[in-house]
Tab-separated table of C-alpha atoms in Angstrom:
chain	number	residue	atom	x	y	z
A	1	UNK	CA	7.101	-51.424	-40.801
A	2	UNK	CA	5.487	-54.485	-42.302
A	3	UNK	CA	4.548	-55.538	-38.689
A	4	UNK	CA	2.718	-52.358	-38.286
A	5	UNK	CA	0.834	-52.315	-41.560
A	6	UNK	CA	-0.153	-55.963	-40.963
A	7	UNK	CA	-2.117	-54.553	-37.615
A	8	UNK	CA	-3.402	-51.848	-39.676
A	9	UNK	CA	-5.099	-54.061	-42.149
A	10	UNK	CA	-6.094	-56.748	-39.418
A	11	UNK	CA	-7.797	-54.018	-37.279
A	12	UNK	CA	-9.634	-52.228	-39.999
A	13	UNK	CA	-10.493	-55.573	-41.285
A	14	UNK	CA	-12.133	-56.498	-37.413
A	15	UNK	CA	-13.758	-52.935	-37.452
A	16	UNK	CA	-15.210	-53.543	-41.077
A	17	UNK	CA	-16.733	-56.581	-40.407
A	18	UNK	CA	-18.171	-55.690	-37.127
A	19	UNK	CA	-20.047	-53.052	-38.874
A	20	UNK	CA	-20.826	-55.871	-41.355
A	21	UNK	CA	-24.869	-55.982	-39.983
A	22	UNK	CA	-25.057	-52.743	-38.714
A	23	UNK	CA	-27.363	-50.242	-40.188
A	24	UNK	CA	-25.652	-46.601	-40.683
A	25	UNK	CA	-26.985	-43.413	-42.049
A	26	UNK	CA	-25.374	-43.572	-45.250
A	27	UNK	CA	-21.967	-44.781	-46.987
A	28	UNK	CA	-20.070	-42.036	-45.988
A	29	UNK	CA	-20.855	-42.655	-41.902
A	30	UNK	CA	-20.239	-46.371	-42.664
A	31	UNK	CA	-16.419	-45.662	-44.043
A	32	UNK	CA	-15.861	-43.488	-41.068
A	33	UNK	CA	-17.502	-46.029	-38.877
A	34	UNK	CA	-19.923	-42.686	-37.233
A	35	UNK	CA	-22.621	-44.605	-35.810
A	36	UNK	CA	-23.931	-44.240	-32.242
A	37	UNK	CA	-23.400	-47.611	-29.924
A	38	UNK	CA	-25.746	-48.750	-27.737
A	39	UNK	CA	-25.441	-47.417	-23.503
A	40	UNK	CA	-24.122	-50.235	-21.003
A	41	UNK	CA	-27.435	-51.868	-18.889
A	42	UNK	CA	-28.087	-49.471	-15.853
A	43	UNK	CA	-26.849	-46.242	-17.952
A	44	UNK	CA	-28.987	-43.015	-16.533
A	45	UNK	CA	-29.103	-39.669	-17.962
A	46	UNK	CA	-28.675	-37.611	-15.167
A	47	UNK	CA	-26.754	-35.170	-16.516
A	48	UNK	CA	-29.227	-32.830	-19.114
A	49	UNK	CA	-26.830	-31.161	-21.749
A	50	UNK	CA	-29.204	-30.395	-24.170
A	51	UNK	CA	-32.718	-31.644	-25.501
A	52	UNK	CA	-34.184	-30.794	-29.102
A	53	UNK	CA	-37.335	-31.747	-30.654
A	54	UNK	CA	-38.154	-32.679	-33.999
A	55	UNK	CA	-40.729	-33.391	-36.244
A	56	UNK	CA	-41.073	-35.638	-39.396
A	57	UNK	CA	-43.545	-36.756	-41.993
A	58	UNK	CA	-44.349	-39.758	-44.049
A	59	UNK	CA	-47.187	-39.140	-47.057
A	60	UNK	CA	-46.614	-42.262	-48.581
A	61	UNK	CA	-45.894	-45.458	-48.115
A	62	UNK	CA	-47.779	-48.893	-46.631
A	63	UNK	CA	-48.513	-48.171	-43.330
A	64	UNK	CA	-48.904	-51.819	-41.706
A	65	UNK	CA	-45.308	-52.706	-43.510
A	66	UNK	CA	-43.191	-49.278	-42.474
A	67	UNK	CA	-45.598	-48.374	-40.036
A	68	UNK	CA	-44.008	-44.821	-38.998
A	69	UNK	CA	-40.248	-45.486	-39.307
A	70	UNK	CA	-39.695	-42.743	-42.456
A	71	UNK	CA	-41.435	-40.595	-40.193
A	72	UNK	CA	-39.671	-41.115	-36.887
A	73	UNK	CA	-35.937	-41.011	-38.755
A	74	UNK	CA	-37.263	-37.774	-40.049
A	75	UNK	CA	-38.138	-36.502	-36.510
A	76	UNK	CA	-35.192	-37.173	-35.455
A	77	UNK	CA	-33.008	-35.896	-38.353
A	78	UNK	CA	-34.917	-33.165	-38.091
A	79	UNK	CA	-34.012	-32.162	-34.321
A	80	UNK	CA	-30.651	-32.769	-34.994
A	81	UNK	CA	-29.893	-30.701	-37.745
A	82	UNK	CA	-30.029	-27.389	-37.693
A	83	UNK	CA	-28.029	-27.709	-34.180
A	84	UNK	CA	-24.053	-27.002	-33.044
A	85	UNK	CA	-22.894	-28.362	-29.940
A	86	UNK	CA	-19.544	-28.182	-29.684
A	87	UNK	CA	-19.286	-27.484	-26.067
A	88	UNK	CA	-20.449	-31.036	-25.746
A	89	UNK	CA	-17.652	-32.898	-26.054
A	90	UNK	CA	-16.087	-30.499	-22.579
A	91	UNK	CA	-19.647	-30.663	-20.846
A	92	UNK	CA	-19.274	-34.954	-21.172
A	93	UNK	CA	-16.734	-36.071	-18.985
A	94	UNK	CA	-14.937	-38.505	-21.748
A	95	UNK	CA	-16.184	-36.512	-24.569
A	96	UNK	CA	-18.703	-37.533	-27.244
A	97	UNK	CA	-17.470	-41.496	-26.121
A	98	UNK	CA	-19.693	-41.119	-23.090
A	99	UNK	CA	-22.449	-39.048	-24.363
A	100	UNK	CA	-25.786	-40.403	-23.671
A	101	UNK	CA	-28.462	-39.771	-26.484
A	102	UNK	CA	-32.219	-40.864	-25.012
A	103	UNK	CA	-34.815	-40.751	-27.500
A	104	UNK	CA	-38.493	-40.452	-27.253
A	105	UNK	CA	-40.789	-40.312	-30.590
A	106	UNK	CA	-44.539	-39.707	-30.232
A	107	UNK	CA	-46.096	-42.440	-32.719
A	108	UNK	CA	-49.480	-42.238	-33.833
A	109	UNK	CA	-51.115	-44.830	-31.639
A	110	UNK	CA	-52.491	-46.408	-35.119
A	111	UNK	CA	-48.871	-47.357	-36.047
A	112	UNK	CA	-47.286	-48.125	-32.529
A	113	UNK	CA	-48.017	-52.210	-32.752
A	114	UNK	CA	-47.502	-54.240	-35.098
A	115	UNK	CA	-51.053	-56.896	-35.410
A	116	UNK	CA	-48.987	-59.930	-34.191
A	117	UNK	CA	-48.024	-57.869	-31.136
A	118	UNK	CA	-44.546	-58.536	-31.679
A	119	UNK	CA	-43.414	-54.519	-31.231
A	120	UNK	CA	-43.440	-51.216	-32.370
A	121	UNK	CA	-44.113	-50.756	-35.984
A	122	UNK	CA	-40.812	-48.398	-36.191
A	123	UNK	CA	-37.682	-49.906	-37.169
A	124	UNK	CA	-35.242	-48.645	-34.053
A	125	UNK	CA	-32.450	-49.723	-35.677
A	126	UNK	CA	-33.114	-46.976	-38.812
A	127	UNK	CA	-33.737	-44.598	-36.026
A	128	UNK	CA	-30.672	-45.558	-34.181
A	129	UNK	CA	-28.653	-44.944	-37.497
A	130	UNK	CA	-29.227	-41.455	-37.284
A	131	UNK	CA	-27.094	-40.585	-34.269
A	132	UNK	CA	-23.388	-40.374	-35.075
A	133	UNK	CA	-21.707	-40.215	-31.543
A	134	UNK	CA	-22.934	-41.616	-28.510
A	135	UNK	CA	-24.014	-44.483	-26.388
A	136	UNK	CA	-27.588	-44.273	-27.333
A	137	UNK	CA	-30.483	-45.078	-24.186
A	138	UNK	CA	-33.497	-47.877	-25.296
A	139	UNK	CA	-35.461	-45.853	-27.564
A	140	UNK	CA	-38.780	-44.798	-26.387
A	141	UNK	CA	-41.760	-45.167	-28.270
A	142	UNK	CA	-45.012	-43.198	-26.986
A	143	UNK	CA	-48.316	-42.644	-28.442
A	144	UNK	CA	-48.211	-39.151	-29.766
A	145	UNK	CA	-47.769	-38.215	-33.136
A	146	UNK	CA	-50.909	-37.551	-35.363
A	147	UNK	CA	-52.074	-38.993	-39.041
A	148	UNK	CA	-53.939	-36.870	-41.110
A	149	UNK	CA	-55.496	-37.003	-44.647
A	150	UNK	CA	-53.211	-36.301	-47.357
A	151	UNK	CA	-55.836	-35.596	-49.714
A	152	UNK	CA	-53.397	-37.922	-52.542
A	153	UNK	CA	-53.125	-41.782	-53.182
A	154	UNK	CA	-50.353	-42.191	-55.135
A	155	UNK	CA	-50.061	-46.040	-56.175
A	156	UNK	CA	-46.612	-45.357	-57.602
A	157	UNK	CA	-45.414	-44.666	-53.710
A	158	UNK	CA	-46.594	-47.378	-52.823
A	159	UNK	CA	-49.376	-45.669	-51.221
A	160	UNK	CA	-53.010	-47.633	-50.327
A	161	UNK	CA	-54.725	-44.344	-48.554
A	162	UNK	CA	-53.916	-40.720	-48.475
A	163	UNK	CA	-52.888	-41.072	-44.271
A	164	UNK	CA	-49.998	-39.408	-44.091
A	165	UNK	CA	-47.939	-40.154	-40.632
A	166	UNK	CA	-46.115	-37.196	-38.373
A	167	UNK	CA	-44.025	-38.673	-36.018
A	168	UNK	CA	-42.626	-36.004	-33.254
A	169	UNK	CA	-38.967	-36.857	-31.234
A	170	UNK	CA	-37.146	-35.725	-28.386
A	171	UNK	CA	-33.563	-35.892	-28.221
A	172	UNK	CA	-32.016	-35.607	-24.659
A	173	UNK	CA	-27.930	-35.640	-24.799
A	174	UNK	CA	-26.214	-35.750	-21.566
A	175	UNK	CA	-23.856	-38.369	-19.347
A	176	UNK	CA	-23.930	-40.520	-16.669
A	177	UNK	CA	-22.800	-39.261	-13.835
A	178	UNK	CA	-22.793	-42.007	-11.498
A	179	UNK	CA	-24.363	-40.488	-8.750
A	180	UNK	CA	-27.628	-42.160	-9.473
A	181	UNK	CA	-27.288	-45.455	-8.330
């Protein structure tokens, strides 16, 4: 008994501290350890299950600092979340372990690059947070999107303009079948 609790503890322990650095969608996900890993190099999603879209909105905020990552986790919160799939986890040969999530947000092409060209001014790894299950594709970042005035600076928010940033998504679940290469 004392041998089995010992494992218990060690592997929770392991599992806790892998998750140490890992960003997750909020504190309950991160005691339950939901949080979508990332797809083995050469994963394809050649088997389409289901695709949503989504749309989200930032109307505050510094734009060169966040750039459009409110509004992308948004999108994609937002395709996700008015959606069942339970036939998913008998459509994905291994169940939600081997579901592929791809994800493709349209980004204003004001926010896609950071000025030192060192990548997208969306923090993936907030966006990647949102997906629960899943071995989740490179995330694909597209110009797309839209900024608009919000007709409201609102210091407080940390706002320096009234552009306001819509970021849209598309969330493709599926597997690999590998048939593809």
């Amino acid at each position: 008994m004392a041998l089995a609790q010992l494992r218990r503890t060690t592997a929770l322990r392991r599992h806790r501290s892998s998750q140490a650095d890992a960003v997750f969608w909020n504190d309950e996900w991160r005691r339950l350890g939901l949080k979508a890993q990332r797809a083995p190099e050469g994963a394809t999603l050649d088997r389409l299950g289901f695709v949503q879209l989504g749309f989200g909105v930032d109307q505050h905020g510094k734009r060169g600092a966040g750039g459009a990552t409110k509004a992308a986790v948004r999108a994609c919160r937002n395709a996700l979340e008015f959606n069942s799939i339970p036939g998913m986890v008998e459509f994905v040969p291994g169940g939600r372990r081997n579901m592929l999530v791809h994800v493709k947000l349209g980004v204003p092409p004001e926010t896609t690059a950071r000025a030192d060209g060192a990548g997208p001014v969306v923090d993936l790894a907030q966006v990647a947070a949102v997906f629960p299950y899943g071995k989740l594709l490179p995330i694909e970042v597209v110009p797309g999107g839209l900024t608009y005035g919000s007709g409201r600076v609102v210091p407080e928010l940390g706002d320096d303009d009234d552009v306001a940033v819509v970021v849209a998504a598309a969330v493709s679940i599926g597997y690999d079948s590998g048939e593809s290469g």
